[in-house]
Coordinates of C-alpha atoms and ligand atoms in Angstrom, one line a residue:
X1 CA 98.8 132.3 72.4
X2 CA 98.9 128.7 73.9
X3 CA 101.1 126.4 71.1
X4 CA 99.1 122.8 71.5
X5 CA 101.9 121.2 69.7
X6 CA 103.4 118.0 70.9
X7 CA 106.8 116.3 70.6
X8 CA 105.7 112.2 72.0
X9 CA 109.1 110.4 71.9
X10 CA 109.6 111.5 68.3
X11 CA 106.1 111.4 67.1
X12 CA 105.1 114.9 66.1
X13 CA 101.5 116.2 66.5
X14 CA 99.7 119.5 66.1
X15 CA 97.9 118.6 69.4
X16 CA 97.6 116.2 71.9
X17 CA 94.3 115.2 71.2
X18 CA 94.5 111.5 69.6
X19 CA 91.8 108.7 68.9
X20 CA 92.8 105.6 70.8
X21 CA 92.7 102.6 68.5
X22 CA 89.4 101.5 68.1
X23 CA 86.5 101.3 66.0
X24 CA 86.8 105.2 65.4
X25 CA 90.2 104.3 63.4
X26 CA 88.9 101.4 61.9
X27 CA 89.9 103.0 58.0
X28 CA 91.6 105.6 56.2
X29 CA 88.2 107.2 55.7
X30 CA 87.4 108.2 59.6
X31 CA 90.9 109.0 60.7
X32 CA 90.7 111.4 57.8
X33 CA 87.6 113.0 58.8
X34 CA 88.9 113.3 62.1
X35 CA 91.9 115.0 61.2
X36 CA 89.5 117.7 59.2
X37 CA 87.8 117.9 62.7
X38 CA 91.0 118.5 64.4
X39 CA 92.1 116.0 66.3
X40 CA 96.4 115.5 66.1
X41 CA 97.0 111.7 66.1
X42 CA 95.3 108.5 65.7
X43 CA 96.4 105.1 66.5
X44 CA 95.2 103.0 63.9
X45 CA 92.8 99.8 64.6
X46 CA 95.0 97.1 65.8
X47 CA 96.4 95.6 62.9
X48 CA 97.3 91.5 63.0
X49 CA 96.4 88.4 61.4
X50 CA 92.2 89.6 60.8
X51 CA 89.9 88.4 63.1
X52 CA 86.7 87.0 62.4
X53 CA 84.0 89.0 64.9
X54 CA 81.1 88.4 66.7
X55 CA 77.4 90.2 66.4
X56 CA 76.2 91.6 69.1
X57 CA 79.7 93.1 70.0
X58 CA 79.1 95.8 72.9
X59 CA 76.8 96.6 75.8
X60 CA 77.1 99.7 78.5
X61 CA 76.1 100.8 82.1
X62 CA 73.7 103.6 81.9
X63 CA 73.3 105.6 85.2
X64 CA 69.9 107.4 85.9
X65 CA 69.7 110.2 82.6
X66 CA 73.5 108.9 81.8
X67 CA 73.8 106.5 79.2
X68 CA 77.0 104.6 78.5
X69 CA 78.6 106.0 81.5
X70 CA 80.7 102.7 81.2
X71 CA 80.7 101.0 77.8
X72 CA 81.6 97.0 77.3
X73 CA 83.1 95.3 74.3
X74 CA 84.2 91.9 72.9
X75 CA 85.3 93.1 69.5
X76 CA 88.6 91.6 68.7
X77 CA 91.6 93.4 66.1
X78 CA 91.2 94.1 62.7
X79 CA 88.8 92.0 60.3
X80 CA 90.4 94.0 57.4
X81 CA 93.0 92.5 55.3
X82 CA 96.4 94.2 56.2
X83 CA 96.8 95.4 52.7
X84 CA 93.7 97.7 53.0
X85 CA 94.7 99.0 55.7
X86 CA 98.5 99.7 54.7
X87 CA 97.4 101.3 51.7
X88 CA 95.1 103.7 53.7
X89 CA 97.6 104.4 56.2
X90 CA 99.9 106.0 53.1
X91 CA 97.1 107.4 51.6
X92 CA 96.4 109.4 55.4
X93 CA 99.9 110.8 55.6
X94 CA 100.0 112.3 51.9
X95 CA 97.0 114.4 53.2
X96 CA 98.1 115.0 56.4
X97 CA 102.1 114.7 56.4
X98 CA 102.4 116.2 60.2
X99 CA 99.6 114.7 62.0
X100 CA 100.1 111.5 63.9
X101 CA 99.4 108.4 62.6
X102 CA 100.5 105.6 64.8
X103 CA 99.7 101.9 63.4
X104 CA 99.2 99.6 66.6
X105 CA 100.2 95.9 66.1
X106 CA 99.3 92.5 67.9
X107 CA 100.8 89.2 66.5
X108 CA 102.4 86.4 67.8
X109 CA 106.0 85.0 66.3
X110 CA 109.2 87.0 66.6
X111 CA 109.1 86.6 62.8
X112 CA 105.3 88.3 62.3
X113 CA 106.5 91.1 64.8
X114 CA 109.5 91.4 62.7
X115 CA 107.5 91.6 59.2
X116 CA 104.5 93.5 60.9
X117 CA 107.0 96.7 62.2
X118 CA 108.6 96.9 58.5
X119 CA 105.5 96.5 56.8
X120 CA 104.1 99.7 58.9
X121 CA 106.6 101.7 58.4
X122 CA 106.7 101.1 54.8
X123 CA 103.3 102.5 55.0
X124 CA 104.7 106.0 56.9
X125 CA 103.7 105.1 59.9
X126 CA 104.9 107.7 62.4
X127 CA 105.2 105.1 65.3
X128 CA 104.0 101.8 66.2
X129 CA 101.8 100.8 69.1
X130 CA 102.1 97.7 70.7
X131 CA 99.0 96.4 72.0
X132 CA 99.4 93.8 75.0
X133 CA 95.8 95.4 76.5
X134 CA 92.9 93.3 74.5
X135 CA 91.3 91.1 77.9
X136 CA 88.9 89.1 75.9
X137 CA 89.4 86.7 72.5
X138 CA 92.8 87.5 71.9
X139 CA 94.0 86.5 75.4
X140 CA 93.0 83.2 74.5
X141 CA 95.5 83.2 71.7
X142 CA 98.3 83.9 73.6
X143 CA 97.7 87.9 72.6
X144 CA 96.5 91.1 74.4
X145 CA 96.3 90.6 78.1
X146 CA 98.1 87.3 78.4
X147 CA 101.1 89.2 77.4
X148 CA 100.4 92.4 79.2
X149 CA 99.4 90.5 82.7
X150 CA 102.9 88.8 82.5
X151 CA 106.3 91.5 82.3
X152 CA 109.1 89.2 81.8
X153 CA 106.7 88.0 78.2
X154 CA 106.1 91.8 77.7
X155 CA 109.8 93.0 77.8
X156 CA 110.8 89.9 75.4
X157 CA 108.3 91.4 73.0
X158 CA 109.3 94.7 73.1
X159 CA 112.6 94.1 73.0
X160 CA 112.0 92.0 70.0
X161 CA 110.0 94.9 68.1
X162 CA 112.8 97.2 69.2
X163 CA 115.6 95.3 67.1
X164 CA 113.9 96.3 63.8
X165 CA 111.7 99.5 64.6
X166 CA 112.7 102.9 63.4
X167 CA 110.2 104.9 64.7
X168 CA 109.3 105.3 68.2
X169 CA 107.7 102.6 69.5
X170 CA 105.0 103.0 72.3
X171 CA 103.9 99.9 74.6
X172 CA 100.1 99.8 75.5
X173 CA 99.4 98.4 78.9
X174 CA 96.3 96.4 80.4
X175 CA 94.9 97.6 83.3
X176 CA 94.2 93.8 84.3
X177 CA 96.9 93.3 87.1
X178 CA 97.5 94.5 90.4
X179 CA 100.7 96.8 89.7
X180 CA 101.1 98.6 86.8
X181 CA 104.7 99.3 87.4
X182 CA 105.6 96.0 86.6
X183 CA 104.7 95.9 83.5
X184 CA 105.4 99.6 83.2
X185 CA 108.9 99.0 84.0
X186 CA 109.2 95.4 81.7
X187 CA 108.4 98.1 78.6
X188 CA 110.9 100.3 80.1
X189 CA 113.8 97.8 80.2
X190 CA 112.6 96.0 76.8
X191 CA 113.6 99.8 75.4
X192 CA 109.7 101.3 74.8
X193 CA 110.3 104.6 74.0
X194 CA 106.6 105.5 75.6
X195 CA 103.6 103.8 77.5
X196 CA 100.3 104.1 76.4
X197 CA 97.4 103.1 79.4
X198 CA 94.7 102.2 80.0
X199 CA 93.0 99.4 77.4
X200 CA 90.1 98.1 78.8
X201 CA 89.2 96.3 82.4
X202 CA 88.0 93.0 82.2
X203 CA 84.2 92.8 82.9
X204 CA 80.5 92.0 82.8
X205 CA 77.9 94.9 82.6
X206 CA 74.9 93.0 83.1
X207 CA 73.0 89.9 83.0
X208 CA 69.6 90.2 81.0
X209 CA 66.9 88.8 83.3
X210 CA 65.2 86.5 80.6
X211 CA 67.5 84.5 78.9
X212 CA 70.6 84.7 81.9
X213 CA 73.0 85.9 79.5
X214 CA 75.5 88.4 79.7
X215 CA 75.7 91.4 77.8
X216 CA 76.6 91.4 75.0
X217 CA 74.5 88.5 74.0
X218 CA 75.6 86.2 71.2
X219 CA 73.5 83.8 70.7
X220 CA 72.3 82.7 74.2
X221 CA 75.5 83.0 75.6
X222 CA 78.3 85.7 76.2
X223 CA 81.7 86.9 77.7
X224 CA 83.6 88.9 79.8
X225 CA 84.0 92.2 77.9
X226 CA 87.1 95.0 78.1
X227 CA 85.4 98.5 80.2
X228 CA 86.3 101.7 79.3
X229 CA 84.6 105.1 79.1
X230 CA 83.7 107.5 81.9
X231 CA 83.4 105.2 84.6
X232 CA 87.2 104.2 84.2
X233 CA 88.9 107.2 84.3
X234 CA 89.6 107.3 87.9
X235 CA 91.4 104.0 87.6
X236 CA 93.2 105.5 84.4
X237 CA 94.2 108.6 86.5
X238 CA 95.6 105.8 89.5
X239 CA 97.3 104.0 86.9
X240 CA 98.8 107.0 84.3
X241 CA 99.9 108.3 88.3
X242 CA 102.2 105.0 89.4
X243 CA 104.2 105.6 86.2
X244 CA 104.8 109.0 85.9
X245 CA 105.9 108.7 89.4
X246 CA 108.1 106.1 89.5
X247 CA 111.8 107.0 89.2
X248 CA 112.7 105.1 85.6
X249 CA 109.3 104.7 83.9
X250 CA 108.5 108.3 84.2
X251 CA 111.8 109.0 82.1
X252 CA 110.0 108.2 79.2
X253 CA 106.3 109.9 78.0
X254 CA 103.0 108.4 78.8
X255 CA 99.9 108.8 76.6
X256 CA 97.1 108.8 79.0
X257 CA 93.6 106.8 77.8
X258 CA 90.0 106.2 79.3
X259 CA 87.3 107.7 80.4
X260 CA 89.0 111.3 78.1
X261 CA 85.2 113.4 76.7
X262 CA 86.0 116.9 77.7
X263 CA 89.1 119.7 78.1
X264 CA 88.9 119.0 81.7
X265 CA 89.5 115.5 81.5
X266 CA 92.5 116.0 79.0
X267 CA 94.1 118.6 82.1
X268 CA 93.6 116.7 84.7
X269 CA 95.6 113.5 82.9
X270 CA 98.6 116.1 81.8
X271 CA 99.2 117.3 85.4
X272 CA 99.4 113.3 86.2
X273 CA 101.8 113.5 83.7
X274 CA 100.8 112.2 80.4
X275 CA 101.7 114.4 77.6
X276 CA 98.7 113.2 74.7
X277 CA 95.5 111.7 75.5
X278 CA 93.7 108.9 73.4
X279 CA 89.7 109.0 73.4
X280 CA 87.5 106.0 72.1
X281 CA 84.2 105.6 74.1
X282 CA 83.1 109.6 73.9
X283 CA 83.8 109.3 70.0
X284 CA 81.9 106.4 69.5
X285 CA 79.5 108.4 71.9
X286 CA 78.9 111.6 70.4
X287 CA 81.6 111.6 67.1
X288 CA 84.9 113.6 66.0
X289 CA 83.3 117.1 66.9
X290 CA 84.3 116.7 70.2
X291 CA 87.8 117.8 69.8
X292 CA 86.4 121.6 69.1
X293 CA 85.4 121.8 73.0
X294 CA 88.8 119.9 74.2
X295 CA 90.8 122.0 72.0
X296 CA 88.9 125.5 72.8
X297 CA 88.8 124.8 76.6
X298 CA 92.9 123.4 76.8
X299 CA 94.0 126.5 75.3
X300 CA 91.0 129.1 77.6
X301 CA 92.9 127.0 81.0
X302 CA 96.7 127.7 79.3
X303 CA 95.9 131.3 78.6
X304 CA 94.1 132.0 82.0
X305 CA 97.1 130.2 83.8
X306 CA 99.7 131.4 81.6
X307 CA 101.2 128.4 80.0
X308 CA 102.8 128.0 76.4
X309 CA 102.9 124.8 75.7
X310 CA 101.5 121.2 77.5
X311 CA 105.0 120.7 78.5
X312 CA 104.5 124.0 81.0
X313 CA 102.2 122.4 83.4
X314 CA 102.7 118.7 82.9
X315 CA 102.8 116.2 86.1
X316 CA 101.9 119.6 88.2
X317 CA 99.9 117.7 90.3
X318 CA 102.3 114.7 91.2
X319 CA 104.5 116.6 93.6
X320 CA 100.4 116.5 95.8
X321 CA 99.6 113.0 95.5
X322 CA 101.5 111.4 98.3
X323 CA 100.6 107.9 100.8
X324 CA 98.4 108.5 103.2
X325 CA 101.1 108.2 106.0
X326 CA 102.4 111.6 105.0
X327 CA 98.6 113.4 105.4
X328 CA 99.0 115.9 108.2
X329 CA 96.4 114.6 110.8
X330 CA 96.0 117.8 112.5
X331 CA 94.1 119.4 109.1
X332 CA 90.1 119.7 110.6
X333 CA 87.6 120.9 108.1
X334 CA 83.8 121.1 108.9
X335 CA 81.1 121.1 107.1
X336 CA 79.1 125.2 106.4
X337 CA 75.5 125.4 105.1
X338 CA 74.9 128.4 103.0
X339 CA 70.9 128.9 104.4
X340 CA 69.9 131.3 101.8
X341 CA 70.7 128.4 99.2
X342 CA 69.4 125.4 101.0
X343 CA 66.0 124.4 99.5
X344 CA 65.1 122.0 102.6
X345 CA 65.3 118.3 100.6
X346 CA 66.8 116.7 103.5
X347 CA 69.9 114.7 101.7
X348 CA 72.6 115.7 103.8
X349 CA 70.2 114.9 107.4
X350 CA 69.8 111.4 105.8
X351 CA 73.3 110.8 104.6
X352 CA 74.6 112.2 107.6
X353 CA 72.5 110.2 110.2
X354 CA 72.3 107.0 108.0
X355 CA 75.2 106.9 106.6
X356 CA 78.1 109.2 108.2
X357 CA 78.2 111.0 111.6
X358 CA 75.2 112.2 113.1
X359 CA 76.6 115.5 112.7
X360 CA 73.5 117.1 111.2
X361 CA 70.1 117.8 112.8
X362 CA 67.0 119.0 111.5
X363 CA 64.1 121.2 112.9
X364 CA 60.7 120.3 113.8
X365 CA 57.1 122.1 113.1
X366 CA 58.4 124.1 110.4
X367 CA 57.8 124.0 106.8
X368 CA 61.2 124.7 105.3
X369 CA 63.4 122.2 107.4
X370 CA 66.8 123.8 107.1
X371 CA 69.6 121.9 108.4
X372 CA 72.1 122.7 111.1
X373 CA 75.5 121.3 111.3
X374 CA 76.4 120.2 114.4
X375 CA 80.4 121.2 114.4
X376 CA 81.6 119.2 117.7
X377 CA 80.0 116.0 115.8
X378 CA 81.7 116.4 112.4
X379 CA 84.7 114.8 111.1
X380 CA 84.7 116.7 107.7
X381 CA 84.0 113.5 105.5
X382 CA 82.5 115.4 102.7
X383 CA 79.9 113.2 102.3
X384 CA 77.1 116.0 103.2
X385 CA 78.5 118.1 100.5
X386 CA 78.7 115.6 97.9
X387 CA 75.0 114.7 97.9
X388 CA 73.1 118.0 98.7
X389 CA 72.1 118.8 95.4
X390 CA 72.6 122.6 95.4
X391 CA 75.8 124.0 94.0
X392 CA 78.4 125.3 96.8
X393 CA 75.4 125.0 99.1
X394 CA 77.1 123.0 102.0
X395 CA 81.6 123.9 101.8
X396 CA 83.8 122.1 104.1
X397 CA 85.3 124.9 105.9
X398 CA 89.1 125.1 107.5
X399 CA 88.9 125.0 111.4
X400 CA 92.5 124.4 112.4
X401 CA 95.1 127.4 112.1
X402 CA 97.5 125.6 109.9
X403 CA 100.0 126.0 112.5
X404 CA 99.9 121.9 113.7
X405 CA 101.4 119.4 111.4
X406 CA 101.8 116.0 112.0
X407 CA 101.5 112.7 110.0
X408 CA 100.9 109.2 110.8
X409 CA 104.4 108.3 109.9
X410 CA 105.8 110.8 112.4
X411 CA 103.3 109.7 115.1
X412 CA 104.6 106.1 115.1
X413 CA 108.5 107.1 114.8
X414 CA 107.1 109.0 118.2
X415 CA 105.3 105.6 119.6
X416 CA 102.2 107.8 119.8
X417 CA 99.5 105.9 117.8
X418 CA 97.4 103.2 118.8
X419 CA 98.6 99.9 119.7
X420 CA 96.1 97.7 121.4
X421 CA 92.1 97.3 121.0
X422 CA 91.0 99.8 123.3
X423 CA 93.7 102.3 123.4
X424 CA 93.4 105.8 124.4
X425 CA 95.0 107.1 121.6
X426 CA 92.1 106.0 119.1
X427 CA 90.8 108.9 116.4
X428 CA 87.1 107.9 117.5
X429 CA 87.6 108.0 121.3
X430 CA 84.8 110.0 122.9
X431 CA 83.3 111.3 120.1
X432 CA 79.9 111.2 120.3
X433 CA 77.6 108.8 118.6
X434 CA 74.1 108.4 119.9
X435 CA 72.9 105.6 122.0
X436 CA 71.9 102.1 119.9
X437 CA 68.7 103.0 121.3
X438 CA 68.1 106.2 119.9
X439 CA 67.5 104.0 116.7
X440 CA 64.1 102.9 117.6
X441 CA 63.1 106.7 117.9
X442 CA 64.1 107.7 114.2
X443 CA 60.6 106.6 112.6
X444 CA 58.5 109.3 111.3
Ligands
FMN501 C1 84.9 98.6 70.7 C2 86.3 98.8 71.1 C3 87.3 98.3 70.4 C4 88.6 98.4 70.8 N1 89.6 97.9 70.1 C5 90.9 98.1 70.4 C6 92.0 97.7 69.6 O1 91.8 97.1 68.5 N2 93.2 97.9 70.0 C7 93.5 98.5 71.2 O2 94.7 98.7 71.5 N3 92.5 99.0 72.0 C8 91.2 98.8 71.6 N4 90.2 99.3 72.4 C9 90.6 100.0 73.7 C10 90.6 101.5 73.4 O3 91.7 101.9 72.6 C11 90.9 102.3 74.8 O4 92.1 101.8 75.3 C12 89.8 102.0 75.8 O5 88.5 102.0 75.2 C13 89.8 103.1 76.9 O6 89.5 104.4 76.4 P1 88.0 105.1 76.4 O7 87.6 105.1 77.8 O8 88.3 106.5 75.9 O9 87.2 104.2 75.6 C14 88.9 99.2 72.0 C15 87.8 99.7 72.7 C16 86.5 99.6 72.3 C17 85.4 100.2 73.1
SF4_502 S1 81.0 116.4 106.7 FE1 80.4 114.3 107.2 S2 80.2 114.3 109.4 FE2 80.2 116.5 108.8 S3 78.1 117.0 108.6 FE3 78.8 116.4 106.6 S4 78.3 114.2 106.5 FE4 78.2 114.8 108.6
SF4_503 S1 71.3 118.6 101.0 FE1 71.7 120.8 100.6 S2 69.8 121.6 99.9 FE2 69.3 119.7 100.8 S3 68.8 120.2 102.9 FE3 71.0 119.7 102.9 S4 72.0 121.7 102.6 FE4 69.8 122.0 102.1

């Protein structure tokens, strides 16, 4: 039986399954009733000086039948009073004494971090979270992203918190710069015990075409908001990836956030390398339940593979993601329809023709067009397979005999890659393409 249990830098948990601070851990009440749900760990609505906030606060990207497939917001920290919130956080851990409750913090003076790291762990807080991620309101304080898009700021802070902090002490990055391993490694030198990535991406989801305003509109007028949910996860993954692979951040754990909804998500950012996962946007989505299918479907892909705990199988994947210099360029797949599922819609002739290859062609005079591949004409992009519709309709199929290996990198230590405009040694050189002509041929 799969044990789900968690060790984070000192911060025990039953699970790695924790809410990302957020409206979801706005109050004592909903961090308790998503500990009855089962979640292992919350970090607790970033606690400061309160905020006064704005109405409306968020707005999202919904894709065809997807809604909030990316999600917007300009909320700020807290508006609660800290004592509310310190009182609540004691009042969690006598109910739940080994769950995780991590109280994140955002001021400003040595001092207020000073007072702020005491007055949480006087509360039983299990760590602290620093947040240096917030990209909108408190960045104009001085707070959130200013500190997070500058390291030498973010190490001074951390290094401040870590004169007075007993319990661990994790550092939340923004993803709002162009190489995360500089601040990644700033909270590494300023002693972080842990990393906690991503908080949101600085953005606008839309303009409404009546009044020119951004969403979410206050009053006539707007702001950029932070992104999160589904649509950031791949930058998440990217991001949660640098780290874990960089020689001296990767000695401390990572806590991997955005875009999390399902077990699949949570597995895929463990064999990056993170060791919990926060979730915000699919609880304010669709609420605490959630957890049941993370937690049922972690421990079905443990028991199936044969691992006992998180730990077993964690950065599995890092050892595959490599540059693209070291990709062996010999590696030729092609592109296999399966005829007795094709249903004749025509998405891969069209993606193929338009937008790829020309690899594909298409009967004429019959009722069910079925597609052919044409094999000397495809370069394996994928893209055929990723629109047809049907489920393992079209596979990209191996065509080289694994026997050939050799990468870019070794190429030019041989002096055999291209060097001038027309050079023979071009990837594209005598592959077909059709005539520009051909184009005026196409209609009907
Ligand atoms: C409405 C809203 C408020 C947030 N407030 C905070 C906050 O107070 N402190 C913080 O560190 N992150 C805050 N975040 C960022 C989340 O904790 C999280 O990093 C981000 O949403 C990415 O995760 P997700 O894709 O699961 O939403 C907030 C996010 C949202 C949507
Ligand atoms: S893999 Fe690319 S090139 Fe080959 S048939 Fe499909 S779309 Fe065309
Ligand atoms: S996209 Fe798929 S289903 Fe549609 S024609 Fe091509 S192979 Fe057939």
């Amino acid at each position: 039986m799969a044990d789900l249990s968690i060790n984070f830098a000192g911060i025990k948990a039953p699970n790695p399954f924790w809410l990302a601070s957020a409206p979801p851990t706005n109050s004592g009440y909903q961090i308790m009733k998503a500990f009855e749900a089962g979640w292992g760990g919350a970090v607790w609505k970033t606690l400061g000086i309160p905020v006064v906030n704005v109405s409306s606060r968020y707005g999202a990207i919904n894709y065809r039948n997807t809604r909030m497939m990316g999600f917007n917001n300009i909320e700020l920290i807290t508006d609660r009073p800290l004592a509310d919130n310190l009182r609540e956080i004691e009042e969690v851990k006598k109910y739940f004494p080994n769950h995780a409750v991590i109280a994140s913090i955002m001021v400003e003076s040595k001092k207020e971090w000073h007072q702020m790291v005491k007055d949480v762990e006087n509360a039983g807080a299990d760590g602290i979270e620093l947040n240096f991620g917030c990209p909108h309101g408190m960045c104009e304080r001085g707070m959130g992203s200013a500190v997070g898009q500058e390291p030498e700021v973010l190490k001074t802070i951390v290094s401040w918190v870590k004169e007075v902090a007993k319990v661990p002490v994790i550092t939340k990055l923004s993803p709002n710069i162009s190489h995360i391993t500089d601040p990644g490694l700033a909270a590494y030198q300023g002693g972080s015990d842990a990393i906690s990535l991503i908080n949101t991406i600085k953005s606008i989801v839309g303009i409404d075409l009546d009044s020119y305003a951004p969403y979410p509109i206050v009053d006539g007028k707007g702001t950029n908001g932070g992104y999160c949910g589904p649509a950031v996860k791949p930058i998440a993954m990217h991001m949660i990836k640098d780290l874990a692979q960089h020689p001296e951040i990767s000695k401390i754990p990572i806590s991997g956030i955005g875009g999390v909804e399902t077990w699949r998500d949570v597995v895929e950012f463990i064999l990056l390398g993170a060791t919990s996962v926060q979730v915000c946007t699919a609880v304010m989505h669709y609420g605490f339940g959630i957890v049941r299918e993370m937690e049922a479907g972690l421990r079905r892909f443990m028991n199936d593979k044969g691992y006992q705990t998180i730990y077993d199988f964690a950065g599995k994947a890092l050892p595959n993601i490599t540059e693209w210099k070291h990709l062996n360029l010999e590696h030729k797949v092609v592109a296999e329809i399966n005829t007795d599922k094709c249903i004749g819609c025509d998405l891969c002739y069209i993606a193929c023709d338009d937008g790829a290859h020309q690899a594909i062609s298409l009967p004429t005079g019959v009722a069910k067009r079925i597609p052919t591949i044409l094999e000397e004409n495809c370069v394996g992009c994928n893209l055929c397979s990723l629109v047809c519709p049907v489920e393992n309709c079209i596979t990209m199929v191996k065509k080289d005999d694994g026997t050939q290996h050799i990468t870019w990198e070794e190429r030019t230590e041989n002096d055999d890659v291209p060097t001038s405009f027309n050079d023979d040694r071009a990837g594209g050189k005598d592959h077909f393409v059709p005539k520009p002509t051909d184009a005026l041929n196409t209609k009907g």
